[in-house]
Short mmCIF file of C-alpha atoms in Angstrom, two decimals:
data_model
loop_
_atom_site.label_atom_id
_atom_site.label_comp_id
_atom_site.label_asym_id
_atom_site.label_seq_id
_atom_site.Cartn_x
_atom_site.Cartn_y
_atom_site.Cartn_z
CA MET R 1 108.68 112.18 129.10
CA LYS R 2 105.90 113.42 126.88
CA LEU R 3 106.30 116.37 124.59
CA ARG R 4 104.20 118.89 126.62
CA PRO R 5 106.02 118.54 129.97
CA ARG R 6 109.34 118.37 128.07
CA LEU R 7 108.60 121.51 126.24
CA THR R 8 107.39 123.21 129.44
CA LEU R 9 110.53 122.18 131.32
CA LEU R 10 112.79 123.37 128.42
CA THR R 11 111.02 126.72 128.37
CA VAL R 12 111.27 127.17 132.15
CA LEU R 13 114.97 126.30 132.06
CA LEU R 14 115.49 128.78 129.24
CA VAL R 15 113.62 131.53 131.21
CA VAL R 16 115.74 130.71 134.38
CA ALA R 17 118.96 130.90 132.35
CA VAL R 18 117.97 134.17 130.73
CA VAL R 19 116.88 135.72 133.98
CA ALA R 20 119.97 134.43 135.87
CA PHE R 21 122.36 135.66 133.13
CA THR R 22 120.57 139.04 133.01
CA SER R 23 120.63 139.44 136.77
CA PHE R 24 124.32 138.43 137.10
CA SER R 25 125.25 140.74 134.18
CA THR R 26 123.23 143.62 135.72
CA ILE R 27 124.91 143.22 139.13
CA MET R 28 128.44 143.01 137.65
CA SER R 29 127.83 145.99 135.40
CA PHE R 30 126.30 148.04 138.27
CA GLN R 31 129.14 147.11 140.60
CA TYR R 32 131.67 148.15 137.95
CA PHE R 33 129.97 151.51 137.33
CA LEU R 34 129.61 152.13 141.10
CA ARG R 35 133.37 151.71 141.58
CA ARG R 36 134.14 153.99 138.69
CA GLU R 37 131.73 156.52 140.06
CA MET R 38 133.31 156.23 143.49
CA ILE R 39 136.79 156.88 142.11
CA SER R 40 135.41 159.81 140.12
CA ASN R 41 133.85 161.31 143.22
CA GLN R 42 137.07 160.77 145.18
CA ARG R 43 139.05 162.68 142.57
CA THR R 44 136.49 165.51 142.56
CA LEU R 45 136.73 165.70 146.38
CA PHE R 46 140.56 165.84 146.11
CA GLU R 47 140.36 168.64 143.59
CA ASN R 48 138.06 170.63 145.97
CA PHE R 49 140.40 170.14 148.87
CA LYS R 50 143.42 171.01 146.72
CA GLN R 51 141.83 174.29 145.90
CA ALA R 52 141.35 174.96 149.58
CA CYS R 53 145.00 174.21 150.07
CA HIS R 54 145.90 176.74 147.27
CA ASP R 55 143.91 179.37 149.11
CA THR R 56 145.64 178.56 152.48
CA LEU R 57 149.11 178.89 150.87
CA TYR R 58 148.17 182.10 149.15
CA TYR R 59 146.45 183.80 152.13
CA SER R 60 148.19 181.86 154.91
CA ASP R 61 144.64 180.96 156.21
CA ASP R 62 145.31 177.84 158.29
CA LEU R 63 141.99 178.14 160.17
CA GLY R 64 140.07 178.10 156.94
CA LEU R 65 141.79 174.88 155.83
CA LYS R 66 141.05 173.27 159.21
CA ILE R 67 137.35 174.12 158.95
CA ARG R 68 137.17 172.78 155.38
CA SER R 69 138.90 169.54 156.43
CA GLU R 70 136.50 169.05 159.38
CA SER R 71 133.57 169.73 157.10
CA PHE R 72 134.71 166.98 154.72
CA GLU R 73 135.17 164.59 157.73
CA ARG R 74 131.52 165.11 158.69
CA SER R 75 129.89 165.02 155.26
CA ILE R 76 131.94 162.46 153.28
CA PRO R 77 131.38 158.77 154.14
CA GLY R 78 134.57 156.74 154.34
CA LEU R 79 136.93 159.82 154.33
CA ALA R 80 139.89 159.07 156.53
CA TYR R 81 141.75 162.35 156.29
CA ALA R 82 142.18 165.56 154.29
CA VAL R 83 145.55 167.05 155.20
CA PHE R 84 147.94 169.63 153.77
CA VAL R 85 151.64 169.40 154.61
CA ASP R 86 153.26 172.92 154.36
CA GLU R 87 156.90 172.22 153.36
CA GLY R 88 157.81 175.86 153.69
CA ARG R 89 157.07 175.78 157.40
CA GLY R 90 158.92 172.59 158.33
CA ASN R 91 156.32 170.11 156.99
CA LEU R 92 153.55 171.61 159.14
CA GLN R 93 150.45 169.41 159.00
CA LEU R 94 147.16 171.27 158.60
CA GLY R 95 143.69 169.75 158.77
CA GLY R 96 140.87 168.67 161.10
CA VAL R 97 141.61 166.95 164.38
CA GLU R 98 140.52 163.48 163.29
CA SER R 99 142.20 163.86 159.98
CA LEU R 100 145.56 164.76 161.60
CA ARG R 101 145.20 161.79 164.02
CA ARG R 102 144.58 159.29 161.26
CA PHE R 103 147.20 160.90 159.04
CA LYS R 104 149.90 160.53 161.68
CA LYS R 105 148.88 156.97 162.33
CA GLN R 106 149.20 156.05 158.61
CA ASN R 107 152.04 158.46 157.85
CA PRO R 108 151.68 158.30 154.11
CA VAL R 109 154.45 159.67 151.79
CA CYS R 110 153.77 161.54 148.53
CA GLU R 111 156.33 160.62 145.97
CA GLU R 112 156.80 163.32 143.42
CA THR R 113 155.71 162.34 139.91
CA PRO R 114 156.32 165.31 137.68
CA GLY R 115 154.07 165.72 134.64
CA GLY R 116 154.21 167.87 131.57
CA GLY R 117 155.38 171.46 132.16
CA GLY R 118 156.83 170.65 135.56
CA ILE R 119 153.42 170.13 137.14
CA ALA R 120 153.22 167.04 139.44
CA HIS R 121 150.70 164.36 138.56
CA LEU R 122 147.97 163.23 140.96
CA ALA R 123 149.24 160.10 142.69
CA MET R 124 147.01 157.31 144.04
CA ASN R 125 148.42 154.74 146.44
CA GLU R 126 146.75 151.80 148.29
CA ALA R 127 148.03 150.21 151.53
CA ASN R 128 146.92 147.64 154.13
CA LEU R 129 147.52 148.60 157.74
CA SER R 130 146.25 146.46 160.70
CA GLY R 131 143.78 144.65 158.50
CA GLU R 132 142.38 147.85 156.92
CA ARG R 133 142.74 148.90 153.36
CA TRP R 134 143.52 152.66 152.71
CA ARG R 135 143.51 154.59 149.48
CA THR R 136 145.50 157.82 149.38
CA TYR R 137 145.47 160.60 146.79
CA CYS R 138 148.35 163.11 146.89
CA GLN R 139 149.87 165.87 144.82
CA LYS R 140 152.62 168.41 145.39
CA ILE R 141 151.68 172.13 144.81
CA SER R 142 153.68 175.32 144.78
CA LEU R 143 152.85 179.00 144.20
CA SER R 144 153.72 182.59 145.25
CA ASN R 145 151.67 183.76 148.23
CA ILE R 146 150.11 187.14 148.80
CA LYS R 147 153.44 188.43 150.14
CA GLY R 148 155.24 187.30 147.01
CA LYS R 149 157.14 184.53 148.67
CA GLU R 150 157.40 181.02 147.24
CA ALA R 151 155.24 178.46 149.11
CA SER R 152 154.93 174.72 148.50
CA GLY R 153 153.43 171.60 150.05
CA SER R 154 151.71 168.28 149.53
CA VAL R 155 147.89 167.71 149.50
CA PHE R 156 146.73 164.40 151.00
CA VAL R 157 143.27 162.91 150.84
CA GLY R 158 142.78 159.35 152.22
CA PHE R 159 139.87 156.97 152.32
CA ASN R 160 139.04 153.89 154.41
CA MET R 161 138.25 151.41 151.66
CA ASN R 162 136.89 148.86 154.17
CA LEU R 163 134.03 151.24 155.00
CA LEU R 164 133.41 152.08 151.35
CA ASP R 165 133.54 148.45 150.26
CA SER R 166 131.10 147.59 153.10
CA GLY R 167 128.65 150.29 151.93
CA LEU R 168 129.04 149.07 148.34
CA LYS R 169 128.44 145.51 149.49
CA THR R 170 125.25 146.58 151.28
CA VAL R 171 123.99 148.20 148.06
CA ILE R 172 124.87 145.11 146.00
CA ASP R 173 123.25 142.76 148.55
CA ARG R 174 120.12 144.86 148.41
CA MET R 175 120.15 144.68 144.63
CA TRP R 176 120.65 140.92 144.78
CA ALA R 177 117.61 140.57 147.05
CA ILE R 178 115.50 142.68 144.66
CA LEU R 179 116.71 140.70 141.70
CA MET R 180 116.07 137.39 143.48
CA TRP R 181 112.48 138.34 144.17
CA THR R 182 112.17 139.53 140.66
CA MET R 183 113.56 136.28 139.39
CA VAL R 184 111.09 134.31 141.57
CA ILE R 185 108.18 136.33 140.16
CA VAL R 186 109.40 135.97 136.60
CA LEU R 187 109.96 132.27 137.14
CA PHE R 188 106.42 131.87 138.51
CA PHE R 189 104.82 133.67 135.59
CA GLY R 190 107.34 132.04 133.22
CA VAL R 191 106.19 128.58 134.32
CA ILE R 192 102.52 129.59 133.74
CA LEU R 193 103.44 131.04 130.35
CA ALA R 194 105.59 128.06 129.41
CA TYR R 195 102.78 125.70 130.24
CA PHE R 196 100.24 127.61 128.11
CA LEU R 197 102.74 128.01 125.31
CA ALA R 198 103.52 124.26 125.40
CA MET R 199 99.86 123.50 125.45
CA GLN R 200 99.26 125.80 122.53
CA LEU R 201 102.03 124.20 120.55
CA THR R 202 101.37 120.59 121.44
CA LYS R 203 97.56 120.69 121.16
CA PRO R 204 97.64 120.53 117.32
CA ILE R 205 100.31 117.81 117.52
CA LEU R 206 98.10 115.86 119.97
CA HIS R 207 95.23 116.18 117.55
CA LEU R 208 97.44 114.93 114.74
CA THR R 209 98.61 111.99 116.88
CA GLU R 210 95.03 111.12 117.79
CA GLY R 211 93.90 111.60 114.21
CA ALA R 212 96.69 109.36 112.87
CA LYS R 213 95.86 106.64 115.42
CA ALA R 214 92.14 106.94 114.52
CA ILE R 215 92.91 106.50 110.81
CA GLY R 216 95.17 103.61 111.66
CA ASP R 217 92.22 102.02 113.46
CA GLY R 218 90.11 102.45 110.34
CA HIS R 219 88.18 105.62 111.22
CA LEU R 220 88.63 107.41 107.93
CA ASP R 221 86.02 110.06 108.72
CA THR R 222 88.50 111.63 111.23
CA HIS R 223 88.84 115.42 110.97
CA ILE R 224 91.40 117.57 112.77
CA PRO R 225 90.34 121.10 113.84
CA VAL R 226 92.56 123.86 112.29
CA ASN R 227 92.90 126.81 114.70
CA SER R 228 96.03 128.52 113.33
CA ALA R 229 97.60 129.72 110.07
CA ASP R 230 101.17 128.68 110.94
CA GLU R 231 103.12 125.56 109.99
CA LEU R 232 101.10 123.39 112.35
CA GLY R 233 97.87 124.69 110.84
CA PHE R 234 99.23 123.85 107.36
CA LEU R 235 100.16 120.36 108.65
CA ALA R 236 96.63 119.91 110.01
CA ASN R 237 95.15 121.00 106.67
CA GLU R 238 97.33 118.60 104.83
CA PHE R 239 96.36 115.79 107.25
CA ASN R 240 92.63 116.55 106.63
CA THR R 241 93.29 116.50 102.86
CA MET R 242 95.03 113.18 103.22
CA ALA R 243 92.17 111.77 105.34
CA SER R 244 89.67 113.01 102.76
CA ARG R 245 91.69 111.38 100.00
CA LEU R 246 91.88 108.11 102.01
CA ARG R 247 88.08 108.23 102.33
CA GLU R 248 87.76 108.72 98.58
CA LEU R 249 90.15 105.83 97.97
CA ASP R 250 88.29 103.63 100.51
CA GLN R 251 85.01 104.43 98.76
CA LEU R 252 86.66 103.86 95.40
CA LYS R 253 87.92 100.46 96.65
CA ASP R 254 84.39 99.48 97.79
CA ASP R 255 82.91 100.58 94.54
CA PHE R 256 85.56 98.74 92.54
CA LEU R 257 85.11 95.56 94.60
CA SER R 258 81.40 95.83 94.08
CA SER R 259 81.92 96.26 90.36
CA VAL R 260 84.48 93.49 90.21
CA SER R 261 82.20 91.21 92.13
CA HIS R 262 79.38 91.90 89.75
CA GLU R 263 81.61 91.60 86.71
CA LEU R 264 82.91 88.20 87.88
CA ARG R 265 79.84 86.82 89.56
CA SER R 266 77.29 87.29 86.73
CA PRO R 267 79.31 85.61 83.96
CA LEU R 268 80.66 82.90 86.24
CA ALA R 269 77.16 82.14 87.47
CA ALA R 270 75.91 81.91 83.88
CA ILE R 271 78.87 79.66 82.84
CA SER R 272 78.46 77.51 85.95
CA GLY R 273 74.73 77.12 85.46
CA TYR R 274 74.91 76.06 81.77
CA VAL R 275 77.96 73.82 82.34
CA GLU R 276 76.01 72.07 85.10
CA LEU R 277 73.11 71.67 82.75
CA LEU R 278 75.26 70.19 80.02
CA ARG R 279 76.98 67.86 82.47
CA ASN R 280 73.83 66.52 84.16
CA LYS R 281 71.88 65.88 81.03
CA PRO R 282 72.86 63.90 77.93
CA LEU R 283 73.41 66.26 74.98
CA GLU R 284 70.90 64.34 72.85
CA GLN R 285 68.17 65.03 75.46
CA ILE R 286 68.80 68.76 75.19
CA LEU R 287 67.02 70.54 72.36
CA PRO R 288 69.40 71.89 69.71
CA GLU R 289 68.18 75.50 70.21
CA LYS R 290 68.82 75.26 73.92
CA ARG R 291 72.25 73.81 73.38
CA ALA R 292 73.04 76.62 71.03
CA LYS R 293 71.74 79.24 73.49
CA ALA R 294 73.74 77.64 76.33
CA LEU R 295 76.92 77.73 74.26
CA GLN R 296 76.23 81.28 73.13
CA ILE R 297 75.74 82.47 76.76
CA ILE R 298 78.87 80.61 77.86
CA SER R 299 80.78 82.22 75.01
CA GLU R 300 79.47 85.71 75.82
CA SER R 301 80.27 85.37 79.52
CA VAL R 302 83.81 84.18 78.70
CA GLY R 303 84.18 87.17 76.39
CA ARG R 304 82.93 89.44 79.11
CA LEU R 305 85.40 88.03 81.58
CA THR R 306 88.16 88.22 79.05
CA HIS R 307 87.37 91.89 78.29
CA PHE R 308 87.29 92.75 82.04
CA ILE R 309 90.64 91.01 82.65
CA ASN R 310 92.19 92.67 79.66
CA ASP R 311 91.18 96.03 81.03
CA ILE R 312 92.88 95.26 84.34
CA LEU R 313 95.99 94.04 82.53
CA ASP R 314 96.04 97.10 80.24
CA LEU R 315 95.79 99.37 83.20
CA ALA R 316 98.55 97.55 85.01
CA LYS R 317 100.84 97.84 81.92
CA LEU R 318 100.10 101.45 81.53
CA LYS R 319 100.86 102.09 85.22
CA SER R 320 104.15 100.22 85.03
CA GLY R 321 105.16 101.85 81.74
CA HIS R 322 105.53 98.57 79.88
CA VAL R 323 103.34 99.52 76.89
CA GLU R 324 105.02 100.63 73.69
CA ILE R 325 103.32 102.84 71.15
CA LYS R 326 103.71 101.42 67.66
CA GLN R 327 103.50 104.25 65.20
CA GLN R 328 101.72 103.29 61.96
CA PRO R 329 99.18 104.73 59.52
CA LEU R 330 95.65 104.68 60.93
CA ASP R 331 92.58 105.26 58.73
CA LEU R 332 90.45 107.22 61.15
CA LYS R 333 87.32 107.09 59.11
CA GLU R 334 87.56 103.34 58.64
CA ALA R 335 88.25 102.87 62.38
CA GLY R 336 85.13 104.91 63.22
CA GLU R 337 82.92 102.91 60.89
CA ASP R 338 84.29 99.59 62.30
CA ILE R 339 83.61 100.69 65.87
CA PHE R 340 80.07 101.89 65.21
CA GLY R 341 79.54 98.62 63.27
CA LEU R 342 80.67 96.72 66.32
CA PHE R 343 77.95 98.46 68.39
CA GLN R 344 75.27 98.46 65.61
CA PRO R 345 72.99 95.85 67.32
CA LEU R 346 73.00 97.96 70.55
CA LEU R 347 72.56 101.20 68.66
CA GLU R 348 69.51 99.82 66.79
CA ASN R 349 68.16 98.39 69.99
CA LYS R 350 68.05 101.89 71.58
CA SER R 351 67.22 103.62 68.30
CA ILE R 352 70.36 105.77 68.57
CA SER R 353 71.68 107.31 65.35
CA TRP R 354 75.40 107.82 64.77
CA SER R 355 77.46 109.85 62.36
CA LEU R 356 81.05 110.54 61.34
CA ASP R 357 82.50 113.94 60.63
CA ILE R 358 86.09 113.22 59.52
CA PRO R 359 87.48 115.31 56.59
CA ASP R 360 89.40 113.46 53.92
CA ASP R 361 92.62 115.47 54.53
CA ILE R 362 92.95 114.02 58.05
CA SER R 363 91.46 110.65 57.48
CA VAL R 364 94.85 109.02 57.96
CA LEU R 365 97.04 109.74 60.95
CA ILE R 366 100.19 108.26 62.41
CA ALA R 367 99.46 106.44 65.67
CA ASP R 368 99.13 103.00 67.24
CA ASP R 369 96.13 101.54 65.39
CA ASP R 370 95.06 99.07 68.14
CA LYS R 371 95.43 101.57 70.98
CA ILE R 372 93.52 104.41 69.29
CA ARG R 373 90.77 101.93 68.30
CA GLN R 374 90.68 100.97 72.01
CA VAL R 375 90.28 104.62 73.03
CA LEU R 376 87.52 105.16 70.46
CA THR R 377 85.77 101.95 71.50
CA ASN R 378 85.80 103.02 75.16
CA LEU R 379 84.41 106.46 74.29
CA VAL R 380 81.68 105.16 72.01
CA SER R 381 80.78 102.47 74.61
CA ASN R 382 80.44 105.15 77.28
CA ALA R 383 78.34 107.34 74.99
CA LEU R 384 76.04 104.45 74.11
CA LYS R 385 75.73 103.58 77.84
CA PHE R 386 74.63 107.09 78.92
CA THR R 387 72.58 108.10 75.87
CA PRO R 388 68.84 107.40 76.17
CA SER R 389 66.75 105.85 73.37
CA GLY R 390 66.38 108.08 70.36
CA GLY R 391 69.63 109.97 71.04
CA THR R 392 72.61 110.62 68.83
CA ILE R 393 76.35 109.87 68.88
CA LYS R 394 78.76 111.77 66.68
CA MET R 395 82.48 111.14 66.05
CA SER R 396 84.46 114.13 64.69
CA ALA R 397 88.06 115.12 63.82
CA ARG R 398 89.64 118.50 63.19
CA ASN R 399 93.11 119.50 62.02
CA GLN R 400 94.82 121.86 64.54
CA THR R 401 98.15 122.11 62.77
CA GLU R 402 100.38 120.30 65.29
CA PHE R 403 97.59 118.01 66.59
CA ILE R 404 94.56 116.20 65.26
CA GLN R 405 91.69 116.73 67.62
CA ILE R 406 89.13 113.92 67.82
CA SER R 407 85.94 113.98 69.69
CA VAL R 408 82.93 111.77 70.53
CA ARG R 409 79.83 113.60 71.28
CA ASP R 410 76.47 112.24 72.65
CA SER R 411 73.10 113.62 73.59
CA GLY R 412 73.07 111.75 76.85
CA ILE R 413 72.36 112.71 80.47
CA GLY R 414 75.54 114.77 80.89
CA VAL R 415 78.09 114.91 83.69
CA PRO R 416 78.21 117.44 86.53
CA SER R 417 81.08 119.96 86.47
CA ASP R 418 82.68 118.38 89.62
CA GLY R 419 82.92 115.04 87.90
CA LEU R 420 84.65 116.07 84.64
CA GLU R 421 88.23 115.43 85.93
CA ALA R 422 87.24 112.64 88.30
CA ALA R 423 85.84 110.61 85.44
CA PHE R 424 89.36 109.91 84.20
CA GLU R 425 90.62 108.51 87.50
CA ARG R 426 91.11 104.76 87.96
CA PHE R 427 87.99 102.88 89.09
CA LYS R 428 86.18 106.23 89.35
CA GLN R 429 82.64 106.49 88.12
CA VAL R 430 80.38 109.59 88.34
CA LYS R 431 77.66 108.49 90.76
CA SER R 432 74.86 110.63 89.20
CA ALA R 433 75.64 109.19 85.79
CA ARG R 434 76.16 105.63 87.03
CA ASP R 435 72.67 105.60 88.62
CA HIS R 436 71.07 106.24 85.26
CA VAL R 437 72.64 103.19 83.65
CA VAL R 438 70.45 100.21 83.09
CA GLY R 439 72.22 96.83 82.95
CA GLN R 440 75.91 96.39 83.07
CA LYS R 441 77.54 99.28 84.99
CA GLY R 442 81.19 98.93 84.09
CA THR R 443 84.20 99.23 86.38
CA GLY R 444 85.40 102.76 85.69
CA LEU R 445 88.54 101.65 83.92
CA GLY R 446 87.71 102.70 80.35
CA LEU R 447 88.42 106.41 80.62
CA ALA R 448 91.54 105.81 82.73
CA ILE R 449 92.91 103.46 80.06
CA ALA R 450 91.95 105.96 77.37
CA LYS R 451 93.78 108.75 79.25
CA GLY R 452 96.94 106.64 79.58
CA ILE R 453 96.99 105.73 75.89
CA VAL R 454 96.30 109.36 74.64
CA GLU R 455 99.03 110.80 76.95
CA ALA R 456 101.41 108.05 75.84
CA HIS R 457 100.95 109.30 72.28
CA GLY R 458 101.91 112.88 73.46
CA GLY R 459 98.33 114.20 73.39
CA ARG R 460 95.79 115.05 76.02
CA ILE R 461 92.16 114.15 76.81
CA TRP R 462 89.39 116.12 78.47
CA MET R 463 85.71 116.25 78.78
CA GLU R 464 83.00 118.95 78.32
CA SER R 465 79.42 118.35 79.44
CA GLU R 466 76.14 120.00 80.17
CA LEU R 467 73.60 118.23 82.34
CA GLY R 468 70.62 117.07 80.33
CA LYS R 469 72.14 117.99 77.02
CA GLY R 470 75.04 115.56 76.51
CA THR R 471 78.80 115.10 76.84
CA THR R 472 81.73 115.53 74.49
CA VAL R 473 85.09 113.84 75.10
CA PHE R 474 88.00 115.37 73.20
CA PHE R 475 91.46 114.00 72.73
CA THR R 476 94.41 115.05 70.63
CA VAL R 477 97.03 113.07 68.70
CA PRO R 478 100.20 114.66 67.27
CA ASN R 479 100.17 115.27 63.50
CA LYS R 480 103.58 113.50 63.38
CA PRO R 481 104.91 110.38 65.09
CA ALA R 482 105.25 110.99 68.81
CA PRO R 483 108.50 109.92 70.63
CA LYS R 484 108.48 106.83 72.74
CA LEU R 485 107.34 107.92 76.18
CA ASN R 486 107.46 106.51 79.72
CA ILE R 487 103.75 106.48 80.55
CA ALA R 488 103.86 105.17 84.09
CA GLU R 489 102.99 108.65 85.35
CA THR R 490 100.10 109.28 83.00
CA VAL R 491 97.61 106.92 84.66
#
């Protein structure tokens, strides 16, 4: 069974259970209070009749007692008899005609149960006669009458409980009928409410299911509508974030494959072409300058492939945490001059001037010489790539007590603000900057490798840029040897 009908059924069953329990509890409570109220009313009636019996003893008014008894017979449902037995006159029975008839038929006995101060307690007895259940209240009374003589007797008030129970059952049955109709109405609206509630709850889940299936089928542009601010809405937001991230990764993969294809195809094509030339033609028939050029191009292509593969391997090592930082003295000024010297032909080709601003007091720092040179090489290479002809590149260093801050600044095209952090992600290249590059584009690994190396030293790296005015990449290195770090999480 699917979630929506299952949730609807569960809600309906819960509504039925609550309504049934509430109805049953209400009926039981009502029946209990009705019986208590009935007993209270019977006791009140008895007290009223007892008062009439007091008056009869005091004034010797037998007719008044008879009238009162007959009045009770007519007005009180379920009353069997209201009789006074005058013990001073030979147990003379006083009451209405019907009361006396029923009293003689049942012939109850009032057993004396004295209470505190010699006053008899009210006694209640129940008996079954000929299939009928009777309840009798009785109490002995005594007083001095108007003539000063002692008078005593017993007050009896009896009820036919079959009649009273029948009336009570009629009321309860009527209540059951009302509650049953109420339960049917509640159940009807409960089913409707449960369906809409289930639909409201399962709709986002259905969207999530459909979205997950769509993404599984390769539709990474799937977006789930968010219509609530609860946990399901939060889940939908997270799903959309995940889908967006997957789209970015998919685009990143495509860009990377394109870059890798270019990086591999171009040098391999050059190598293949010149190897084919050298194989198909005797070397003595190839002019020396052409042989030299062919060998130079093959060498450069191999170097390009080697550099690319080394980048991939370096990134893999950084990711796995298998790179150790070897702390040793590094002459920062010498390293800067070596790196700019490495790029001197390219700098002269684009008429780009370079400069070093490294004070003598921080010329030497403790770091991994090869790794820091690799960072600086990547930064200068990027600066050279994105700086137009006639621009400038400057490498600087500043002492910040606990850290040495090193920066490479260029006067290139700049990077938009939304690309400053993304530039350090693996295989990520800022599109607007990449489009301005002429020639080799790169694979987007340089800054990711630089970030891993810097963070492995215990420093940090960041970028500041302004479109059209240039970019500055800063990174810091501790002023003292950094501890060996697990750098698998820094890339």
